[in-house]
Amino acid sequence: MRKATNAHIQAKRLLENCGLDEITDLDMDLFIAGLDAMLIEEELSNCDGKIIFGNSKAVIKVNSKIQFPERKRFVAAHEIGHLIMHKNMQLPDDTFANFNIIEGMENALKNGKQELEANEFASELLMPESLFYKEAKGKKFSPLLIKQLSERFKTSLTATIFRYIQFEQLHPLCLVFIENGKVRYWKKSDSLIVWMGDYNRLSPPSDSVAVEYLQNNYDFIYKLEEKAQTINKSTWFNLNQYEEDTPFYEYCIPTRRYKTILSIIWED
């Protein structure tokens, strides 16, 4: 894994101070109550989560309209990150986009640094480094592995993928985040030696799996064993004049509510 950040250190310290190795089987409302704060689920019109700092207690709100409990857990953990690290800062309400920024992309959002830190904190809190690596090491990368890891830590597929790519010792990946039909940003493992095509703010390539999901209105069009579709290296990456166009794989996680697709691309 890359060098530990302050957010990772703070999350590890919180677990240690609570005498816990992980919080996978704890209800988030009880854990937050132990931090002298309160968790409330209610319908929020323009955001997925927010934190309100009071004189003596903080209130963490999570949008009750969020469909999946795993996502609610990550939103709550993200707000705990704000509680621990950003008490004296002016913070905006947390929208879906805030939960998807990754290192190097934080400048795309107002308060991006704080949002990145809160995401890193949540990731470490819900998927502790040593436990996650133990579960993932030595296993062939596949959509099934990500599903198994997400079930083990009660996290969303998206959060699990973002956690996986933080470990350079694991299988190298490239992640491409697509919003409203346009590539918003991408990130790859350092050990994946490829040159990304110029797709920022453009539609994904016509022969990509992502385009299939766009054409099918973000429906899950492949069963689990079919989610890893074969593509050409040249679909997403530039080739030099001497380079062979070898097979790669692409696996997509669509979210119709937010009109997003996360494409995961790798070589076997």
PDB file of C-alpha atoms in Angstrom:
ATOM      1  CA  MET A   1       0.000   0.000   0.000  1.00  0.00           C
ATOM      2  CA  ARG A   2       1.087   3.583  -0.569  1.00  0.00           C
ATOM      3  CA  LYS A   3       2.465   5.666   2.302  1.00  0.00           C
ATOM      4  CA  ALA A   4      -0.097   6.084   5.075  1.00  0.00           C
ATOM      5  CA  THR A   5      -1.895   9.419   5.046  1.00  0.00           C
ATOM      6  CA  ASN A   6      -3.120  11.361   8.035  1.00  0.00           C
ATOM      7  CA  ALA A   7      -6.638  10.057   7.326  1.00  0.00           C
ATOM      8  CA  HIS A   8      -5.465   6.432   7.455  1.00  0.00           C
ATOM      9  CA  ILE A   9      -3.557   7.105  10.669  1.00  0.00           C
ATOM     10  CA  GLN A  10      -6.568   8.791  12.277  1.00  0.00           C
ATOM     11  CA  ALA A  11      -8.890   5.907  11.361  1.00  0.00           C
ATOM     12  CA  LYS A  12      -6.438   3.325  12.715  1.00  0.00           C
ATOM     13  CA  ARG A  13      -6.031   5.343  15.899  1.00  0.00           C
ATOM     14  CA  LEU A  14      -9.794   5.510  16.366  1.00  0.00           C
ATOM     15  CA  LEU A  15     -10.100   1.724  16.065  1.00  0.00           C
ATOM     16  CA  GLU A  16      -7.223   1.257  18.503  1.00  0.00           C
ATOM     17  CA  ASN A  17      -8.728   3.706  20.998  1.00  0.00           C
ATOM     18  CA  CYS A  18     -12.020   1.798  20.803  1.00  0.00           C
ATOM     19  CA  GLY A  19     -10.219  -1.517  21.277  1.00  0.00           C
ATOM     20  CA  LEU A  20     -11.489  -2.832  17.946  1.00  0.00           C
ATOM     21  CA  ASP A  21      -9.900  -4.591  14.996  1.00  0.00           C
ATOM     22  CA  GLU A  22     -12.868  -3.735  12.766  1.00  0.00           C
ATOM     23  CA  ILE A  23     -16.442  -2.465  12.946  1.00  0.00           C
ATOM     24  CA  THR A  24     -17.946  -4.721  10.269  1.00  0.00           C
ATOM     25  CA  ASP A  25     -20.529  -6.260  12.600  1.00  0.00           C
ATOM     26  CA  LEU A  26     -21.321  -3.088  14.562  1.00  0.00           C
ATOM     27  CA  ASP A  27     -24.375  -0.948  13.907  1.00  0.00           C
ATOM     28  CA  MET A  28     -23.191   2.484  12.802  1.00  0.00           C
ATOM     29  CA  ASP A  29     -25.630   4.303  15.096  1.00  0.00           C
ATOM     30  CA  LEU A  30     -24.161   2.578  18.157  1.00  0.00           C
ATOM     31  CA  PHE A  31     -20.595   3.223  17.035  1.00  0.00           C
ATOM     32  CA  ILE A  32     -21.347   6.902  16.389  1.00  0.00           C
ATOM     33  CA  ALA A  33     -23.104   7.203  19.750  1.00  0.00           C
ATOM     34  CA  GLY A  34     -19.860   6.012  21.344  1.00  0.00           C
ATOM     35  CA  LEU A  35     -18.153   9.004  19.711  1.00  0.00           C
ATOM     36  CA  ASP A  36     -20.567  11.343  21.501  1.00  0.00           C
ATOM     37  CA  ALA A  37     -22.464  12.045  18.298  1.00  0.00           C
ATOM     38  CA  MET A  38     -25.838  11.037  16.886  1.00  0.00           C
ATOM     39  CA  LEU A  39     -26.752   9.305  13.633  1.00  0.00           C
ATOM     40  CA  ILE A  40     -30.059  10.175  11.994  1.00  0.00           C
ATOM     41  CA  GLU A  41     -31.459   8.725   8.788  1.00  0.00           C
ATOM     42  CA  GLU A  42     -33.882  11.085   7.083  1.00  0.00           C
ATOM     43  CA  GLU A  43     -34.807  12.144   3.585  1.00  0.00           C
ATOM     44  CA  LEU A  44     -32.319  14.719   2.327  1.00  0.00           C
ATOM     45  CA  SER A  45     -33.249  16.617  -0.792  1.00  0.00           C
ATOM     46  CA  ASN A  46     -29.881  17.619  -2.275  1.00  0.00           C
ATOM     47  CA  CYS A  47     -27.251  15.474  -0.615  1.00  0.00           C
ATOM     48  CA  ASP A  48     -26.443  11.993   0.647  1.00  0.00           C
ATOM     49  CA  GLY A  49     -24.931  13.023   3.969  1.00  0.00           C
ATOM     50  CA  LYS A  50     -24.094  15.950   6.196  1.00  0.00           C
ATOM     51  CA  ILE A  51     -22.643  16.702   9.601  1.00  0.00           C
ATOM     52  CA  ILE A  52     -23.892  19.391  11.950  1.00  0.00           C
ATOM     53  CA  PHE A  53     -21.534  20.454  14.719  1.00  0.00           C
ATOM     54  CA  GLY A  54     -23.269  21.540  17.921  1.00  0.00           C
ATOM     55  CA  ASN A  55     -21.843  23.033  21.096  1.00  0.00           C
ATOM     56  CA  SER A  56     -21.580  19.665  22.811  1.00  0.00           C
ATOM     57  CA  LYS A  57     -22.598  17.034  20.247  1.00  0.00           C
ATOM     58  CA  ALA A  58     -22.513  16.511  16.507  1.00  0.00           C
ATOM     59  CA  VAL A  59     -25.348  15.159  14.414  1.00  0.00           C
ATOM     60  CA  ILE A  60     -24.592  12.995  11.396  1.00  0.00           C
ATOM     61  CA  LYS A  61     -27.377  12.740   8.838  1.00  0.00           C
ATOM     62  CA  VAL A  62     -27.582  10.074   6.134  1.00  0.00           C
ATOM     63  CA  ASN A  63     -30.102  10.207   3.328  1.00  0.00           C
ATOM     64  CA  SER A  64     -32.778   7.554   3.970  1.00  0.00           C
ATOM     65  CA  LYS A  65     -33.437   7.415   0.205  1.00  0.00           C
ATOM     66  CA  ILE A  66     -30.088   5.689  -0.393  1.00  0.00           C
ATOM     67  CA  GLN A  67     -31.050   2.229  -1.582  1.00  0.00           C
ATOM     68  CA  PHE A  68     -28.194   0.075  -0.320  1.00  0.00           C
ATOM     69  CA  PRO A  69     -27.152  -0.307   3.361  1.00  0.00           C
ATOM     70  CA  GLU A  70     -23.494  -0.679   2.318  1.00  0.00           C
ATOM     71  CA  ARG A  71     -23.552   2.795   0.818  1.00  0.00           C
ATOM     72  CA  LYS A  72     -25.233   4.211   3.914  1.00  0.00           C
ATOM     73  CA  ARG A  73     -22.403   2.756   6.010  1.00  0.00           C
ATOM     74  CA  PHE A  74     -19.793   4.451   3.842  1.00  0.00           C
ATOM     75  CA  VAL A  75     -21.614   7.798   3.984  1.00  0.00           C
ATOM     76  CA  ALA A  76     -21.782   7.528   7.784  1.00  0.00           C
ATOM     77  CA  ALA A  77     -18.077   6.594   7.978  1.00  0.00           C
ATOM     78  CA  HIS A  78     -17.234   9.535   5.691  1.00  0.00           C
ATOM     79  CA  GLU A  79     -19.039  11.884   8.083  1.00  0.00           C
ATOM     80  CA  ILE A  80     -17.169  10.334  11.023  1.00  0.00           C
ATOM     81  CA  GLY A  81     -14.013  11.342   9.163  1.00  0.00           C
ATOM     82  CA  HIS A  82     -15.242  14.928   9.127  1.00  0.00           C
ATOM     83  CA  LEU A  83     -16.096  14.615  12.839  1.00  0.00           C
ATOM     84  CA  ILE A  84     -12.591  13.462  13.736  1.00  0.00           C
ATOM     85  CA  MET A  85     -10.531  15.621  11.368  1.00  0.00           C
ATOM     86  CA  HIS A  86     -12.522  18.719  10.337  1.00  0.00           C
ATOM     87  CA  LYS A  87     -14.321  20.068  13.391  1.00  0.00           C
ATOM     88  CA  ASN A  88     -13.395  23.707  12.879  1.00  0.00           C
ATOM     89  CA  MET A  89     -13.877  23.832   9.119  1.00  0.00           C
ATOM     90  CA  GLN A  90     -16.761  25.013   6.987  1.00  0.00           C
ATOM     91  CA  LEU A  91     -17.929  21.980   5.047  1.00  0.00           C
ATOM     92  CA  PRO A  92     -20.564  21.638   2.315  1.00  0.00           C
ATOM     93  CA  ASP A  93     -23.249  18.959   2.394  1.00  0.00           C
ATOM     94  CA  ASP A  94     -21.898  15.737   0.918  1.00  0.00           C
ATOM     95  CA  THR A  95     -23.202  14.826  -2.518  1.00  0.00           C
ATOM     96  CA  PHE A  96     -22.651  11.613  -4.469  1.00  0.00           C
ATOM     97  CA  ALA A  97     -19.654  13.098  -6.291  1.00  0.00           C
ATOM     98  CA  ASN A  98     -17.850  13.692  -3.004  1.00  0.00           C
ATOM     99  CA  PHE A  99     -17.734   9.968  -2.309  1.00  0.00           C
ATOM    100  CA  ASN A 100     -16.046   9.084  -5.591  1.00  0.00           C
ATOM    101  CA  ILE A 101     -13.023  11.372  -5.757  1.00  0.00           C
ATOM    102  CA  ILE A 102      -9.682   9.647  -5.543  1.00  0.00           C
ATOM    103  CA  GLU A 103      -6.167  10.883  -4.882  1.00  0.00           C
ATOM    104  CA  GLY A 104      -5.103  13.391  -7.486  1.00  0.00           C
ATOM    105  CA  MET A 105      -8.675  14.353  -8.402  1.00  0.00           C
ATOM    106  CA  GLU A 106      -9.551  16.341  -5.285  1.00  0.00           C
ATOM    107  CA  ASN A 107      -9.075  19.691  -7.054  1.00  0.00           C
ATOM    108  CA  ALA A 108     -12.213  18.952  -9.069  1.00  0.00           C
ATOM    109  CA  LEU A 109     -14.405  19.761  -6.065  1.00  0.00           C
ATOM    110  CA  LYS A 110     -14.750  22.621  -3.627  1.00  0.00           C
ATOM    111  CA  ASN A 111     -13.329  21.403  -0.287  1.00  0.00           C
ATOM    112  CA  GLY A 112     -11.837  18.529  -2.284  1.00  0.00           C
ATOM    113  CA  LYS A 113      -8.959  17.930   0.123  1.00  0.00           C
ATOM    114  CA  GLN A 114     -11.328  17.477   3.057  1.00  0.00           C
ATOM    115  CA  GLU A 115     -13.562  15.181   0.991  1.00  0.00           C
ATOM    116  CA  LEU A 116     -10.611  13.053  -0.084  1.00  0.00           C
ATOM    117  CA  GLU A 117      -9.463  12.799   3.541  1.00  0.00           C
ATOM    118  CA  ALA A 118     -12.946  11.793   4.686  1.00  0.00           C
ATOM    119  CA  ASN A 119     -13.081   9.102   1.966  1.00  0.00           C
ATOM    120  CA  GLU A 120      -9.658   7.760   2.943  1.00  0.00           C
ATOM    121  CA  PHE A 121     -10.714   7.742   6.592  1.00  0.00           C
ATOM    122  CA  ALA A 122     -13.944   5.863   5.791  1.00  0.00           C
ATOM    123  CA  SER A 123     -12.074   3.346   3.656  1.00  0.00           C
ATOM    124  CA  GLU A 124      -9.592   2.554   6.440  1.00  0.00           C
ATOM    125  CA  LEU A 125     -12.315   2.486   9.102  1.00  0.00           C
ATOM    126  CA  LEU A 126     -14.556   0.046   7.203  1.00  0.00           C
ATOM    127  CA  MET A 127     -11.814  -1.960   5.442  1.00  0.00           C
ATOM    128  CA  PRO A 128      -8.742  -1.921   7.711  1.00  0.00           C
ATOM    129  CA  GLU A 129      -5.506  -2.247   5.768  1.00  0.00           C
ATOM    130  CA  SER A 130      -4.161  -5.446   7.328  1.00  0.00           C
ATOM    131  CA  LEU A 131      -7.505  -7.259   7.208  1.00  0.00           C
ATOM    132  CA  PHE A 132      -8.315  -6.210   3.638  1.00  0.00           C
ATOM    133  CA  TYR A 133      -4.900  -7.221   2.326  1.00  0.00           C
ATOM    134  CA  LYS A 134      -5.122 -10.577   4.113  1.00  0.00           C
ATOM    135  CA  GLU A 135      -8.468 -11.270   2.446  1.00  0.00           C
ATOM    136  CA  ALA A 136      -7.337 -10.170  -1.033  1.00  0.00           C
ATOM    137  CA  LYS A 137      -3.726 -11.335  -1.381  1.00  0.00           C
ATOM    138  CA  GLY A 138      -2.942 -14.340  -3.534  1.00  0.00           C
ATOM    139  CA  LYS A 139      -6.404 -14.383  -5.112  1.00  0.00           C
ATOM    140  CA  LYS A 140      -7.040 -13.950  -8.818  1.00  0.00           C
ATOM    141  CA  PHE A 141      -8.672 -10.618  -9.579  1.00  0.00           C
ATOM    142  CA  SER A 142     -12.239 -10.930 -10.832  1.00  0.00           C
ATOM    143  CA  PRO A 143     -15.691  -9.404 -10.342  1.00  0.00           C
ATOM    144  CA  LEU A 144     -16.414 -12.344  -8.014  1.00  0.00           C
ATOM    145  CA  LEU A 145     -13.463 -11.411  -5.782  1.00  0.00           C
ATOM    146  CA  ILE A 146     -14.729  -7.835  -5.484  1.00  0.00           C
ATOM    147  CA  LYS A 147     -18.197  -9.151  -4.618  1.00  0.00           C
ATOM    148  CA  GLN A 148     -16.716 -11.416  -1.942  1.00  0.00           C
ATOM    149  CA  LEU A 149     -14.648  -8.588  -0.448  1.00  0.00           C
ATOM    150  CA  SER A 150     -17.637  -6.236  -0.438  1.00  0.00           C
ATOM    151  CA  GLU A 151     -19.721  -8.840   1.389  1.00  0.00           C
ATOM    152  CA  ARG A 152     -16.899  -9.504   3.867  1.00  0.00           C
ATOM    153  CA  PHE A 153     -16.596  -5.836   4.855  1.00  0.00           C
ATOM    154  CA  LYS A 154     -20.218  -4.771   4.163  1.00  0.00           C
ATOM    155  CA  THR A 155     -19.123  -2.123   1.698  1.00  0.00           C
ATOM    156  CA  SER A 156     -20.342  -1.204  -1.772  1.00  0.00           C
ATOM    157  CA  LEU A 157     -18.673  -2.611  -4.877  1.00  0.00           C
ATOM    158  CA  THR A 158     -17.445   0.876  -5.760  1.00  0.00           C
ATOM    159  CA  ALA A 159     -15.892   1.517  -2.330  1.00  0.00           C
ATOM    160  CA  THR A 160     -14.299  -1.935  -2.435  1.00  0.00           C
ATOM    161  CA  ILE A 161     -12.727  -1.314  -5.841  1.00  0.00           C
ATOM    162  CA  PHE A 162     -11.327   2.057  -4.732  1.00  0.00           C
ATOM    163  CA  ARG A 163      -9.841   0.319  -1.688  1.00  0.00           C
ATOM    164  CA  TYR A 164      -8.362  -2.507  -3.774  1.00  0.00           C
ATOM    165  CA  ILE A 165      -6.430  -0.185  -6.098  1.00  0.00           C
ATOM    166  CA  GLN A 166      -4.668   1.397  -3.096  1.00  0.00           C
ATOM    167  CA  PHE A 167      -2.647  -1.802  -2.669  1.00  0.00           C
ATOM    168  CA  GLU A 168       0.189  -1.936  -5.208  1.00  0.00           C
ATOM    169  CA  GLN A 169       0.940  -5.521  -4.137  1.00  0.00           C
ATOM    170  CA  LEU A 170      -2.400  -6.666  -5.534  1.00  0.00           C
ATOM    171  CA  HIS A 171      -3.381  -7.035  -9.193  1.00  0.00           C
ATOM    172  CA  PRO A 172      -2.787  -3.801 -11.179  1.00  0.00           C
ATOM    173  CA  LEU A 173      -5.934  -2.043 -12.380  1.00  0.00           C
ATOM    174  CA  CYS A 174      -7.109   1.039 -14.213  1.00  0.00           C
ATOM    175  CA  LEU A 175     -10.306   2.729 -13.012  1.00  0.00           C
ATOM    176  CA  VAL A 176     -12.322   5.057 -15.232  1.00  0.00           C
ATOM    177  CA  PHE A 177     -15.168   7.057 -13.696  1.00  0.00           C
ATOM    178  CA  ILE A 178     -17.903   8.062 -16.161  1.00  0.00           C
ATOM    179  CA  GLU A 179     -20.666  10.514 -15.259  1.00  0.00           C
ATOM    180  CA  ASN A 180     -23.559  11.529 -17.529  1.00  0.00           C
ATOM    181  CA  GLY A 181     -21.933   9.700 -20.412  1.00  0.00           C
ATOM    182  CA  LYS A 182     -18.565  11.482 -20.161  1.00  0.00           C
ATOM    183  CA  VAL A 183     -15.258  10.353 -18.681  1.00  0.00           C
ATOM    184  CA  ARG A 184     -14.709  12.431 -15.569  1.00  0.00           C
ATOM    185  CA  TYR A 185     -11.386  11.033 -14.364  1.00  0.00           C
ATOM    186  CA  TRP A 186      -9.247   7.914 -14.332  1.00  0.00           C
ATOM    187  CA  LYS A 187      -6.589   6.365 -12.142  1.00  0.00           C
ATOM    188  CA  LYS A 188      -4.304   3.371 -12.548  1.00  0.00           C
ATOM    189  CA  SER A 189      -1.952   1.264 -10.474  1.00  0.00           C
ATOM    190  CA  ASP A 190       1.661   2.378 -10.817  1.00  0.00           C
ATOM    191  CA  SER A 191       2.640  -1.118 -11.931  1.00  0.00           C
ATOM    192  CA  LEU A 192       0.195  -1.106 -14.863  1.00  0.00           C
ATOM    193  CA  ILE A 193       2.376   0.245 -17.684  1.00  0.00           C
ATOM    194  CA  VAL A 194      -0.124   1.693 -20.142  1.00  0.00           C
ATOM    195  CA  TRP A 195      -0.804   5.061 -21.736  1.00  0.00           C
ATOM    196  CA  MET A 196      -4.386   6.198 -21.355  1.00  0.00           C
ATOM    197  CA  GLY A 197      -6.146   7.635 -24.381  1.00  0.00           C
ATOM    198  CA  ASP A 198      -7.372  11.230 -24.209  1.00  0.00           C
ATOM    199  CA  TYR A 199     -10.942  10.623 -23.026  1.00  0.00           C
ATOM    200  CA  ASN A 200     -11.344  13.225 -20.270  1.00  0.00           C
ATOM    201  CA  ARG A 201     -14.700  14.985 -20.688  1.00  0.00           C
ATOM    202  CA  LEU A 202     -15.391  12.822 -23.758  1.00  0.00           C
ATOM    203  CA  SER A 203     -17.595   9.792 -24.293  1.00  0.00           C
ATOM    204  CA  PRO A 204     -15.967   6.403 -23.596  1.00  0.00           C
ATOM    205  CA  PRO A 205     -14.624   4.570 -26.664  1.00  0.00           C
ATOM    206  CA  SER A 206     -17.241   3.033 -28.912  1.00  0.00           C
ATOM    207  CA  ASP A 207     -15.896  -0.514 -28.463  1.00  0.00           C
ATOM    208  CA  SER A 208     -15.780  -0.329 -24.648  1.00  0.00           C
ATOM    209  CA  VAL A 209     -18.061  -2.229 -22.284  1.00  0.00           C
ATOM    210  CA  ALA A 210     -19.006   1.113 -20.714  1.00  0.00           C
ATOM    211  CA  VAL A 211     -20.754   2.138 -23.936  1.00  0.00           C
ATOM    212  CA  GLU A 212     -22.900  -1.002 -23.750  1.00  0.00           C
ATOM    213  CA  TYR A 213     -24.139   0.072 -20.317  1.00  0.00           C
ATOM    214  CA  LEU A 214     -24.856   3.583 -21.576  1.00  0.00           C
ATOM    215  CA  GLN A 215     -26.831   2.170 -24.486  1.00  0.00           C
ATOM    216  CA  ASN A 216     -28.826  -0.016 -22.063  1.00  0.00           C
ATOM    217  CA  ASN A 217     -29.668   2.807 -19.627  1.00  0.00           C
ATOM    218  CA  TYR A 218     -27.309   1.580 -16.889  1.00  0.00           C
ATOM    219  CA  ASP A 219     -28.982  -1.846 -16.603  1.00  0.00           C
ATOM    220  CA  PHE A 220     -26.917  -4.785 -15.348  1.00  0.00           C
ATOM    221  CA  ILE A 221     -26.597  -6.488 -18.714  1.00  0.00           C
ATOM    222  CA  TYR A 222     -24.171  -9.266 -17.708  1.00  0.00           C
ATOM    223  CA  LYS A 223     -24.438 -12.001 -15.090  1.00  0.00           C
ATOM    224  CA  LEU A 224     -21.629 -12.286 -12.548  1.00  0.00           C
ATOM    225  CA  GLU A 225     -19.616 -14.854 -14.480  1.00  0.00           C
ATOM    226  CA  GLU A 226     -19.896 -12.690 -17.621  1.00  0.00           C
ATOM    227  CA  LYS A 227     -19.123  -9.306 -16.056  1.00  0.00           C
ATOM    228  CA  ALA A 228     -15.455  -9.493 -17.076  1.00  0.00           C
ATOM    229  CA  GLN A 229     -15.735  -8.869 -20.818  1.00  0.00           C
ATOM    230  CA  THR A 230     -12.742  -9.196 -23.153  1.00  0.00           C
ATOM    231  CA  ILE A 231     -11.657  -6.009 -24.923  1.00  0.00           C
ATOM    232  CA  ASN A 232      -8.552  -4.970 -26.849  1.00  0.00           C
ATOM    233  CA  LYS A 233      -5.787  -3.050 -25.131  1.00  0.00           C
ATOM    234  CA  SER A 234      -6.276  -0.333 -27.754  1.00  0.00           C
ATOM    235  CA  THR A 235      -9.889   0.188 -26.626  1.00  0.00           C
ATOM    236  CA  TRP A 236      -8.757   2.420 -23.758  1.00  0.00           C
ATOM    237  CA  PHE A 237      -4.984   2.697 -24.154  1.00  0.00           C
ATOM    238  CA  ASN A 238      -2.645   4.117 -26.769  1.00  0.00           C
ATOM    239  CA  LEU A 239      -0.255   1.712 -28.482  1.00  0.00           C
ATOM    240  CA  ASN A 240       3.142   2.558 -29.868  1.00  0.00           C
ATOM    241  CA  GLN A 241       3.981   1.507 -33.414  1.00  0.00           C
ATOM    242  CA  TYR A 242       5.741  -1.680 -32.298  1.00  0.00           C
ATOM    243  CA  GLU A 243       3.234  -2.747 -29.655  1.00  0.00           C
ATOM    244  CA  GLU A 244       0.877  -5.703 -30.026  1.00  0.00           C
ATOM    245  CA  ASP A 245      -2.838  -5.152 -29.371  1.00  0.00           C
ATOM    246  CA  THR A 246      -3.270  -7.706 -26.586  1.00  0.00           C
ATOM    247  CA  PRO A 247      -6.461  -8.823 -24.767  1.00  0.00           C
ATOM    248  CA  PHE A 248      -7.580  -6.902 -21.675  1.00  0.00           C
ATOM    249  CA  TYR A 249     -10.718  -7.149 -19.564  1.00  0.00           C
ATOM    250  CA  GLU A 250     -13.334  -4.560 -18.640  1.00  0.00           C
ATOM    251  CA  TYR A 251     -15.848  -4.839 -15.799  1.00  0.00           C
ATOM    252  CA  CYS A 252     -18.411  -2.087 -15.217  1.00  0.00           C
ATOM    253  CA  ILE A 253     -20.383  -1.034 -12.152  1.00  0.00           C
ATOM    254  CA  PRO A 254     -23.317   1.149 -13.302  1.00  0.00           C
ATOM    255  CA  THR A 255     -25.461   3.309 -11.022  1.00  0.00           C
ATOM    256  CA  ARG A 256     -28.611   4.451 -12.747  1.00  0.00           C
ATOM    257  CA  ARG A 257     -29.705   6.824  -9.976  1.00  0.00           C
ATOM    258  CA  TYR A 258     -26.582   8.949 -10.401  1.00  0.00           C
ATOM    259  CA  LYS A 259     -25.974   8.185 -14.099  1.00  0.00           C
ATOM    260  CA  THR A 260     -22.469   6.907 -13.417  1.00  0.00           C
ATOM    261  CA  ILE A 261     -20.361   3.979 -14.517  1.00  0.00           C
ATOM    262  CA  LEU A 262     -17.126   2.806 -12.933  1.00  0.00           C
ATOM    263  CA  SER A 263     -15.074   0.838 -15.493  1.00  0.00           C
ATOM    264  CA  ILE A 264     -12.389  -1.464 -14.150  1.00  0.00           C
ATOM    265  CA  ILE A 265      -9.792  -2.463 -16.744  1.00  0.00           C
ATOM    266  CA  TRP A 266      -6.995  -4.993 -16.325  1.00  0.00           C
ATOM    267  CA  GLU A 267      -4.756  -7.520 -18.024  1.00  0.00           C
ATOM    268  CA  ASP A 268      -4.882 -11.164 -16.953  1.00  0.00           C
TER     269      ASP A 268
END
